CSV table of C-alpha atoms in Angstrom, one decimal:
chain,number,residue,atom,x,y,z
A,3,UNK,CA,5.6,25.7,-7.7
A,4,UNK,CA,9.1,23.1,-7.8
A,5,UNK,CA,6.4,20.2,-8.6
A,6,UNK,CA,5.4,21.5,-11.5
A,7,UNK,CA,8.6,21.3,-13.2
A,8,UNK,CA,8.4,18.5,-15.6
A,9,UNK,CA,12.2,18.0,-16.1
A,10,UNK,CA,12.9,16.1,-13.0
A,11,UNK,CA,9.5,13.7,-13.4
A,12,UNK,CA,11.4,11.3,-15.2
A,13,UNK,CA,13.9,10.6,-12.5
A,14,UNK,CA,11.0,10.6,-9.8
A,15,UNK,CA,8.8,8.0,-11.6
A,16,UNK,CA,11.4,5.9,-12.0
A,17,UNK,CA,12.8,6.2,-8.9
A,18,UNK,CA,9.4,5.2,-7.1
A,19,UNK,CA,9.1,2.2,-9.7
A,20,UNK,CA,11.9,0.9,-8.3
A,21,UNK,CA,11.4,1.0,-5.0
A,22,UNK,CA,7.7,0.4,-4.9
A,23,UNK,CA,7.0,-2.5,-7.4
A,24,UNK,CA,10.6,-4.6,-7.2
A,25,UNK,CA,11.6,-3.6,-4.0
A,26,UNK,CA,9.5,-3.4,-1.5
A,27,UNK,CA,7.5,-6.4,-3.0
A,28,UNK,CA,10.1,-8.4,-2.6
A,29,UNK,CA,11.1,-7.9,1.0
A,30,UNK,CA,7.5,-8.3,1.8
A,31,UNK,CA,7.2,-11.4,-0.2
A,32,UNK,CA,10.2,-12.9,1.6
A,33,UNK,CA,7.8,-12.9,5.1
A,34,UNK,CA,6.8,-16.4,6.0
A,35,UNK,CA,3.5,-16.7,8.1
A,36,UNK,CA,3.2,-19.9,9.6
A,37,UNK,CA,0.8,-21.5,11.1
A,38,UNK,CA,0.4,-22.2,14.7
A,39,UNK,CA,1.6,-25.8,16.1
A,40,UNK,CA,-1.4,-28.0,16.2
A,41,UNK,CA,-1.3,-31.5,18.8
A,42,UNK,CA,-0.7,-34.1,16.4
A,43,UNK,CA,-2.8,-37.5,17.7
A,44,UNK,CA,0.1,-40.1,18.6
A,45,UNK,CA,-2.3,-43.4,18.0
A,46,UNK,CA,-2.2,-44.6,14.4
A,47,UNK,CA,-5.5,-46.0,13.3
A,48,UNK,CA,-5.4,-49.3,12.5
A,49,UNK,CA,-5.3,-49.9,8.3
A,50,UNK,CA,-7.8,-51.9,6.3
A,51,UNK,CA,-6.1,-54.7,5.4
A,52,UNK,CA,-8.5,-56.5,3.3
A,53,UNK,CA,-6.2,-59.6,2.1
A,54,UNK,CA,-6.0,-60.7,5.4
A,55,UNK,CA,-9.2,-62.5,5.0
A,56,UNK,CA,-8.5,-63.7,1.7
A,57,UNK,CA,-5.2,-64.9,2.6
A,58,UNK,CA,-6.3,-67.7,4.5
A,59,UNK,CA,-8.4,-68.7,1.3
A,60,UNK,CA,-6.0,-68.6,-1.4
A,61,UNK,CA,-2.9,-70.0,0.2
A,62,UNK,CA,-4.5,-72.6,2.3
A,63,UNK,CA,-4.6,-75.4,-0.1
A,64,UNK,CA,-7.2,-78.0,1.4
A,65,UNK,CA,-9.8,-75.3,1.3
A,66,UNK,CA,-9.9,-74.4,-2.5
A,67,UNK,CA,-12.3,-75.6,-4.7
A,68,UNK,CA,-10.9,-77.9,-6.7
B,25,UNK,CA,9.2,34.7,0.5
B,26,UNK,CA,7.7,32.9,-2.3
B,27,UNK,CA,11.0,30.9,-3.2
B,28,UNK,CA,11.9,30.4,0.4
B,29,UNK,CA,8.8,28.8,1.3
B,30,UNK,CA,8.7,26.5,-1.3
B,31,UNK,CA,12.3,25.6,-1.1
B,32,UNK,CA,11.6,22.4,0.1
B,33,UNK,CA,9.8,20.8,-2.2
B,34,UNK,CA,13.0,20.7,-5.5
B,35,UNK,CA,13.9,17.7,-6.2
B,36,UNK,CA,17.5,17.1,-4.4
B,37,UNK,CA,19.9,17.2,-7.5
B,38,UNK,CA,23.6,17.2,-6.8
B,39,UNK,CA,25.5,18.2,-10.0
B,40,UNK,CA,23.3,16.3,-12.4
B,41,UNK,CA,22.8,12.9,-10.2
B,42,UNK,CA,19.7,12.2,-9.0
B,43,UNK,CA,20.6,12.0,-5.3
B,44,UNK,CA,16.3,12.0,-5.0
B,45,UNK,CA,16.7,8.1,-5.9
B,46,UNK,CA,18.7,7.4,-2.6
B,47,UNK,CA,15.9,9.1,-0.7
B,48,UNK,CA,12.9,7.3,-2.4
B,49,UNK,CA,15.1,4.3,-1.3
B,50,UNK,CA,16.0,5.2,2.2
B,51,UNK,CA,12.7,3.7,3.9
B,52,UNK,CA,13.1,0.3,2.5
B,53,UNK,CA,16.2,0.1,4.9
B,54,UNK,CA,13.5,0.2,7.4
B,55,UNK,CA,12.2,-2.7,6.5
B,56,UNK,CA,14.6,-5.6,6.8
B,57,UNK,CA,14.1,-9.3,5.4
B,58,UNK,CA,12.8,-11.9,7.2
B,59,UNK,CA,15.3,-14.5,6.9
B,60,UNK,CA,14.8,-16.9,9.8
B,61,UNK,CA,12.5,-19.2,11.7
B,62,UNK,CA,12.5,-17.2,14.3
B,63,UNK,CA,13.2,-13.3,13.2
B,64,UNK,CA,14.4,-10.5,15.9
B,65,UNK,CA,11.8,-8.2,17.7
B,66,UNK,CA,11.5,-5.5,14.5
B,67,UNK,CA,10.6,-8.3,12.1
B,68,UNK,CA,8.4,-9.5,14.5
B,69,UNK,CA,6.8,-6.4,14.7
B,70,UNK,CA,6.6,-5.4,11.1
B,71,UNK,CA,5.4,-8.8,10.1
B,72,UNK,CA,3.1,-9.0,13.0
B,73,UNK,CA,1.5,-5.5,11.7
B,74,UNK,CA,1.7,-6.7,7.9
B,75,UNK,CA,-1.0,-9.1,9.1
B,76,UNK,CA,-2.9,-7.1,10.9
B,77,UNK,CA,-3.4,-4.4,8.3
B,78,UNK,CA,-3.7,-7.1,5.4
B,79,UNK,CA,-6.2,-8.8,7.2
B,80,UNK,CA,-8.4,-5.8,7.4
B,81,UNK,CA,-7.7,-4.7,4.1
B,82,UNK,CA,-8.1,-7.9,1.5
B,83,UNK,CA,-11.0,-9.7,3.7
B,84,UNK,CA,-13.5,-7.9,1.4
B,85,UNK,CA,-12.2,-9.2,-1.6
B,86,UNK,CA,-12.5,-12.8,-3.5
B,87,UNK,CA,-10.1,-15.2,-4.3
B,88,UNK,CA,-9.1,-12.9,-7.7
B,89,UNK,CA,-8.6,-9.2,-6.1
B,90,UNK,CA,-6.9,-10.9,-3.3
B,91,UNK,CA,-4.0,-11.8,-5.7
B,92,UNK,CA,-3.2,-7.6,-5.3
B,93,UNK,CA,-2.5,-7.9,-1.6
B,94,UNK,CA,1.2,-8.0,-2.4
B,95,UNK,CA,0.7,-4.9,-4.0
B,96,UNK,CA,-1.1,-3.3,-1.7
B,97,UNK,CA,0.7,-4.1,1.4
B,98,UNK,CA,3.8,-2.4,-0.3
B,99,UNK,CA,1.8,0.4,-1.3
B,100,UNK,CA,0.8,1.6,2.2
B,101,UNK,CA,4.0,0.7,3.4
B,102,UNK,CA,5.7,2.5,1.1
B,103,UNK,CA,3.2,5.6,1.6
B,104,UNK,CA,2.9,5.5,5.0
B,105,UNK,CA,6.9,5.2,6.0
B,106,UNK,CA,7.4,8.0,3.0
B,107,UNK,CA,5.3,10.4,5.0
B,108,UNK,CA,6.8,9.8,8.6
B,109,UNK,CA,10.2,10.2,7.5
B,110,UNK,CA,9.6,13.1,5.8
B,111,UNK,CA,8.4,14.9,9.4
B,112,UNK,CA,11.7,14.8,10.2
B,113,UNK,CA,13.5,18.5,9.9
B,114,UNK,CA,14.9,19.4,7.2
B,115,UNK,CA,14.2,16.4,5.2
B,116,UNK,CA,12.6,15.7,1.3
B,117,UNK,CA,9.3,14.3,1.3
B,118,UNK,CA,8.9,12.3,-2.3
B,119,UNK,CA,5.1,12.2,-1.8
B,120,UNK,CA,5.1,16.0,-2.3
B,121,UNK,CA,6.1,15.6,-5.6
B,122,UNK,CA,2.9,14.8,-8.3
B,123,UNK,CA,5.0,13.2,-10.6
B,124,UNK,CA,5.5,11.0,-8.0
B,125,UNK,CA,2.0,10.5,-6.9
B,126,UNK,CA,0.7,10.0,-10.5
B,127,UNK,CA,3.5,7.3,-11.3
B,128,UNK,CA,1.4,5.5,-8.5
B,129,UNK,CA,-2.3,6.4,-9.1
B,130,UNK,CA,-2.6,6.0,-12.5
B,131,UNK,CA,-0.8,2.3,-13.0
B,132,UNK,CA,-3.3,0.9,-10.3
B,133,UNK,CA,-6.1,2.6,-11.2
B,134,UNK,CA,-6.1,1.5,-14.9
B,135,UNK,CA,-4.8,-1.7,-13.8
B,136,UNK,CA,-7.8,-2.6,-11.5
B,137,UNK,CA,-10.4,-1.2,-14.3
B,138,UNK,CA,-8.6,-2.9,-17.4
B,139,UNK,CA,-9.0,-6.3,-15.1
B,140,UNK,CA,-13.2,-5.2,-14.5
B,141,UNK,CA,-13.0,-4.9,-18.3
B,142,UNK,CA,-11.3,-8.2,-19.4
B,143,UNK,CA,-12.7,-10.3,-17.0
B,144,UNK,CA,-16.2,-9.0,-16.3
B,145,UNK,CA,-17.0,-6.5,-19.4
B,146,UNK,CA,-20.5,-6.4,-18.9
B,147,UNK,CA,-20.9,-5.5,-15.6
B,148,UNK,CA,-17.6,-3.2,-15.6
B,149,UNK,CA,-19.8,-0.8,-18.5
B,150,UNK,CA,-22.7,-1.3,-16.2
B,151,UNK,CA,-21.0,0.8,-13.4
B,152,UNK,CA,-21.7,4.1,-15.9
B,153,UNK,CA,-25.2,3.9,-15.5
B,154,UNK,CA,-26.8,3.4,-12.1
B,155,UNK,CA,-30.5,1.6,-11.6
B,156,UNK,CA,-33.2,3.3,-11.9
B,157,UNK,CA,-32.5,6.4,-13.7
B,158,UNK,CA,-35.3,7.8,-15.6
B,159,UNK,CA,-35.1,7.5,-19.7
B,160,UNK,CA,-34.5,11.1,-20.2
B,161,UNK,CA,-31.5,11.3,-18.0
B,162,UNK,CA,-29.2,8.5,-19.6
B,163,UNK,CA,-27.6,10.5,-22.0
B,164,UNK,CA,-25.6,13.0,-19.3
B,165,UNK,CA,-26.0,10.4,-16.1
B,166,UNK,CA,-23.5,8.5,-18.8
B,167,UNK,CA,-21.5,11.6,-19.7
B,168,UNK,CA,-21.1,12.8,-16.1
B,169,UNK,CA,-20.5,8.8,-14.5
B,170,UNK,CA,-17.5,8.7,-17.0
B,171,UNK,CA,-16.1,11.9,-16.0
B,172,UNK,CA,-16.2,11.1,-12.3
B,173,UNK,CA,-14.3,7.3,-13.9
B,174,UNK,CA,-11.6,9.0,-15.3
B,175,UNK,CA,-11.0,11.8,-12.3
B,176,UNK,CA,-10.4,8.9,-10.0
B,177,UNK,CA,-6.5,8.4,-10.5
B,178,UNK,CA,-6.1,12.4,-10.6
B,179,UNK,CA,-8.1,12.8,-7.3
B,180,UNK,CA,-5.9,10.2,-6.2
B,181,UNK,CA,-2.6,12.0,-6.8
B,182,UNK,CA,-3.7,15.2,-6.1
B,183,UNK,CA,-5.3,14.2,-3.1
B,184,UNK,CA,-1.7,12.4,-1.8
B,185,UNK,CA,0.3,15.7,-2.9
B,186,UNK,CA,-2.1,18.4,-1.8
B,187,UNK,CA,-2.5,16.9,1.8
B,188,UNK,CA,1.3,16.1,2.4
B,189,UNK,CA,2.6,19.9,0.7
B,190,UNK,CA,-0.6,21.2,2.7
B,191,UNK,CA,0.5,20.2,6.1
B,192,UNK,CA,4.6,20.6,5.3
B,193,UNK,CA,3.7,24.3,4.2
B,194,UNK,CA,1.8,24.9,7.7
B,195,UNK,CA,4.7,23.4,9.4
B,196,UNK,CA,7.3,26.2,7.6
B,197,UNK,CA,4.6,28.9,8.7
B,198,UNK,CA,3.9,28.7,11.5
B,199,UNK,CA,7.5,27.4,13.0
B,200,UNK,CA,8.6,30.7,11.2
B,201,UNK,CA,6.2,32.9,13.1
B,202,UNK,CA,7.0,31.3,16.4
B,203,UNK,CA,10.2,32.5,15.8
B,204,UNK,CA,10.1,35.5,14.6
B,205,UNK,CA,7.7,36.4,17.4
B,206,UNK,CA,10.0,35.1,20.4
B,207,UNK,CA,11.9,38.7,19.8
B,208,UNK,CA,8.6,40.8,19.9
B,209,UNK,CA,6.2,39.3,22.3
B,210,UNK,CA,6.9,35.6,24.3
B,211,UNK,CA,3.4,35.0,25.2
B,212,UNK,CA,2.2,34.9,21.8
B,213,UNK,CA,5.2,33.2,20.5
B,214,UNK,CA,4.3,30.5,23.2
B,215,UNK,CA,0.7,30.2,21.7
B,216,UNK,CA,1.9,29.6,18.2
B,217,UNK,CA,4.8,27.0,19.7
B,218,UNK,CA,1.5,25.3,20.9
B,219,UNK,CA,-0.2,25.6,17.8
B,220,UNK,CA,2.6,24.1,16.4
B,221,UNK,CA,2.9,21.1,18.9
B,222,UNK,CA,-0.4,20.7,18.0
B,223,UNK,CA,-0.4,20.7,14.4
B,224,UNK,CA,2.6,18.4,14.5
B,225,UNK,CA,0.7,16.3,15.9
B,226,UNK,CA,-2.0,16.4,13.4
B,227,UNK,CA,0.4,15.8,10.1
B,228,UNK,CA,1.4,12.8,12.3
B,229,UNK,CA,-2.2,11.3,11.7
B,230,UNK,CA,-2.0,13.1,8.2
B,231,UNK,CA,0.7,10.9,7.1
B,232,UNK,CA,-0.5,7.7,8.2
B,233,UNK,CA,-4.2,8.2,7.1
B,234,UNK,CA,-3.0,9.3,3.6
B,235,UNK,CA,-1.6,6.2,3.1
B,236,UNK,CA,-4.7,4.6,3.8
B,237,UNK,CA,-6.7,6.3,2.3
B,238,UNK,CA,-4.8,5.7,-0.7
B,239,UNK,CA,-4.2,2.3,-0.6
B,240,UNK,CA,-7.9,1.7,0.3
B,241,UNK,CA,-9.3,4.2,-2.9
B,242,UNK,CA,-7.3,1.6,-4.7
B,243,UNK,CA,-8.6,-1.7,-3.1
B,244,UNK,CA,-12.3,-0.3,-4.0
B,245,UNK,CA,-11.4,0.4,-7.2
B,246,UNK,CA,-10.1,-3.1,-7.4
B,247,UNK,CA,-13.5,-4.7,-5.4
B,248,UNK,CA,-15.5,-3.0,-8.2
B,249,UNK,CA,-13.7,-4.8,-10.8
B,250,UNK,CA,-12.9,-8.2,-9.4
């Protein structure tokens, strides 16, 4: 039987190295799955803006404590 | 006859030069780059079934085998457009050869059990006694669970090898009788071309179903160990 002869196993082996783990991995790695385009809500919530309260107090002088 | 029929199955040397690397290569030209947003219909198509078949294949496994699906969505690639091609007439099928075959077995399967032994060494050793066996029986239940271990990457290789030869061999055959009956007796010569439609047909399926069979022996292994 031709498998059986050891001599070209070598060759074989590292033939199939090649191709299997650099090469092939590495087309296959280079496929980008992306993800579907979701609606994006076009109304920004409005932010917390906590020093607007405290504005008033600080830099409005007749209402410090003095 | 002998040296005829297994003709097919040398290694393609030409003067010294390993003209066999060119055809381990040849079906990775099959399989271009994606390098676009957008790719053209047989990227499409290839990626599209990449994520169908990987999606079957890694669902079983957690976050740490799931690290192999690289790996294993090359391997049944690899296998499964080996095995096609080599349908063709004519042509050198590289999964016929064992050497082959054992280059791939025996890497992953000591691969996924040296991971079950670094990672989880207690319950890796566990796997060579199964619950519940009687006191008595420990001794060869051990013996014969660590035989049936180490067979795995050999049943593996042989299993790829025998199969694809098998069905190559049948090919040879019977395409041979059909035509050395054509001259003696049509009828019977158009019987065997049906047997041989048929049978065609068959190492078809062989060729893809080998490969994932393989690839999924493997992903076991690795879901034992992970």
């Amino acid at each position: 039987m031709p498998q059986l002869d050891t001599s070209t196993w070598l060759t074989m082996i590292l033939s199939m190295f090649l191709v299997l783990f650099i090469i092939f991995q590495l087309k296959i790695s280079k496929h980008n799955f992306y993800h579907n385009p979701e609606l994006m809500t076009t109304k920004t919530p409005k932010q917390n803006t906590p020093w607007e309260t405290k504005w008033t107090k600080i830099y409005l002088p007749l209402s410090l404590p003095l | 006859m002998n040296e005829n029929l297994f003709a097919s199955f040398i290694t393609p040397m030409m003067f010294g030069l390993p003209l066999v690397t060119l055809i381990v290569l040849f079906p990775s030209l099959l399989f271009p780059t994606s390098n676009r947003l957008v790719n053209n219909r047989l990227i499409s198509l290839q990626q599209w079934m990449l994520q169908l078949v990987s999606k079957q294949m890694m669902s079983i496994h957690n976050t740490k085998g799931q690290t192999w699906a690289l790996m294993l969505m090359s391997l049944i690639l690899f296998i499964g457009s080996t095995n096609l091609l080599g349908l063709l007439p004519h042509s050198f099928t590289p999964t016929t050869q064992l050497s082959m075959n054992l280059g791939m077995a025996i890497p992953l399967w000591a691969g996924a059990v040296i991971t079950g032994f670094r990672n989880k060494t207690k319950a890796s050793l566990a796997h060579f006694l199964p619950q519940g066996t009687p006191t008595p029986l420990i001794p060869m239940l051990v013996i014969i669970e660590t035989i049936s271990l180490f067979i795995q990457p050999v049943a593996l290789a042989v299993r790829l090898t025998a199969n694809i030869t098998a069905g190559h061999l049948l090919i040879h055959l019977i395409g041979g009788a059909t035509l050395a009956l054509m001259s003696i007796n049509t009828t019977t010569a158009l019987i065997t071309f049906v047997i041989l439609i048929l049978l065609t047909v068959l190492e078809f399926a062989v060729a893809m179903i080998q490969a994932y069979v393989f690839t999924l022996l493997v992903s076991l292994y690795l879901h034992d160990n992970t």
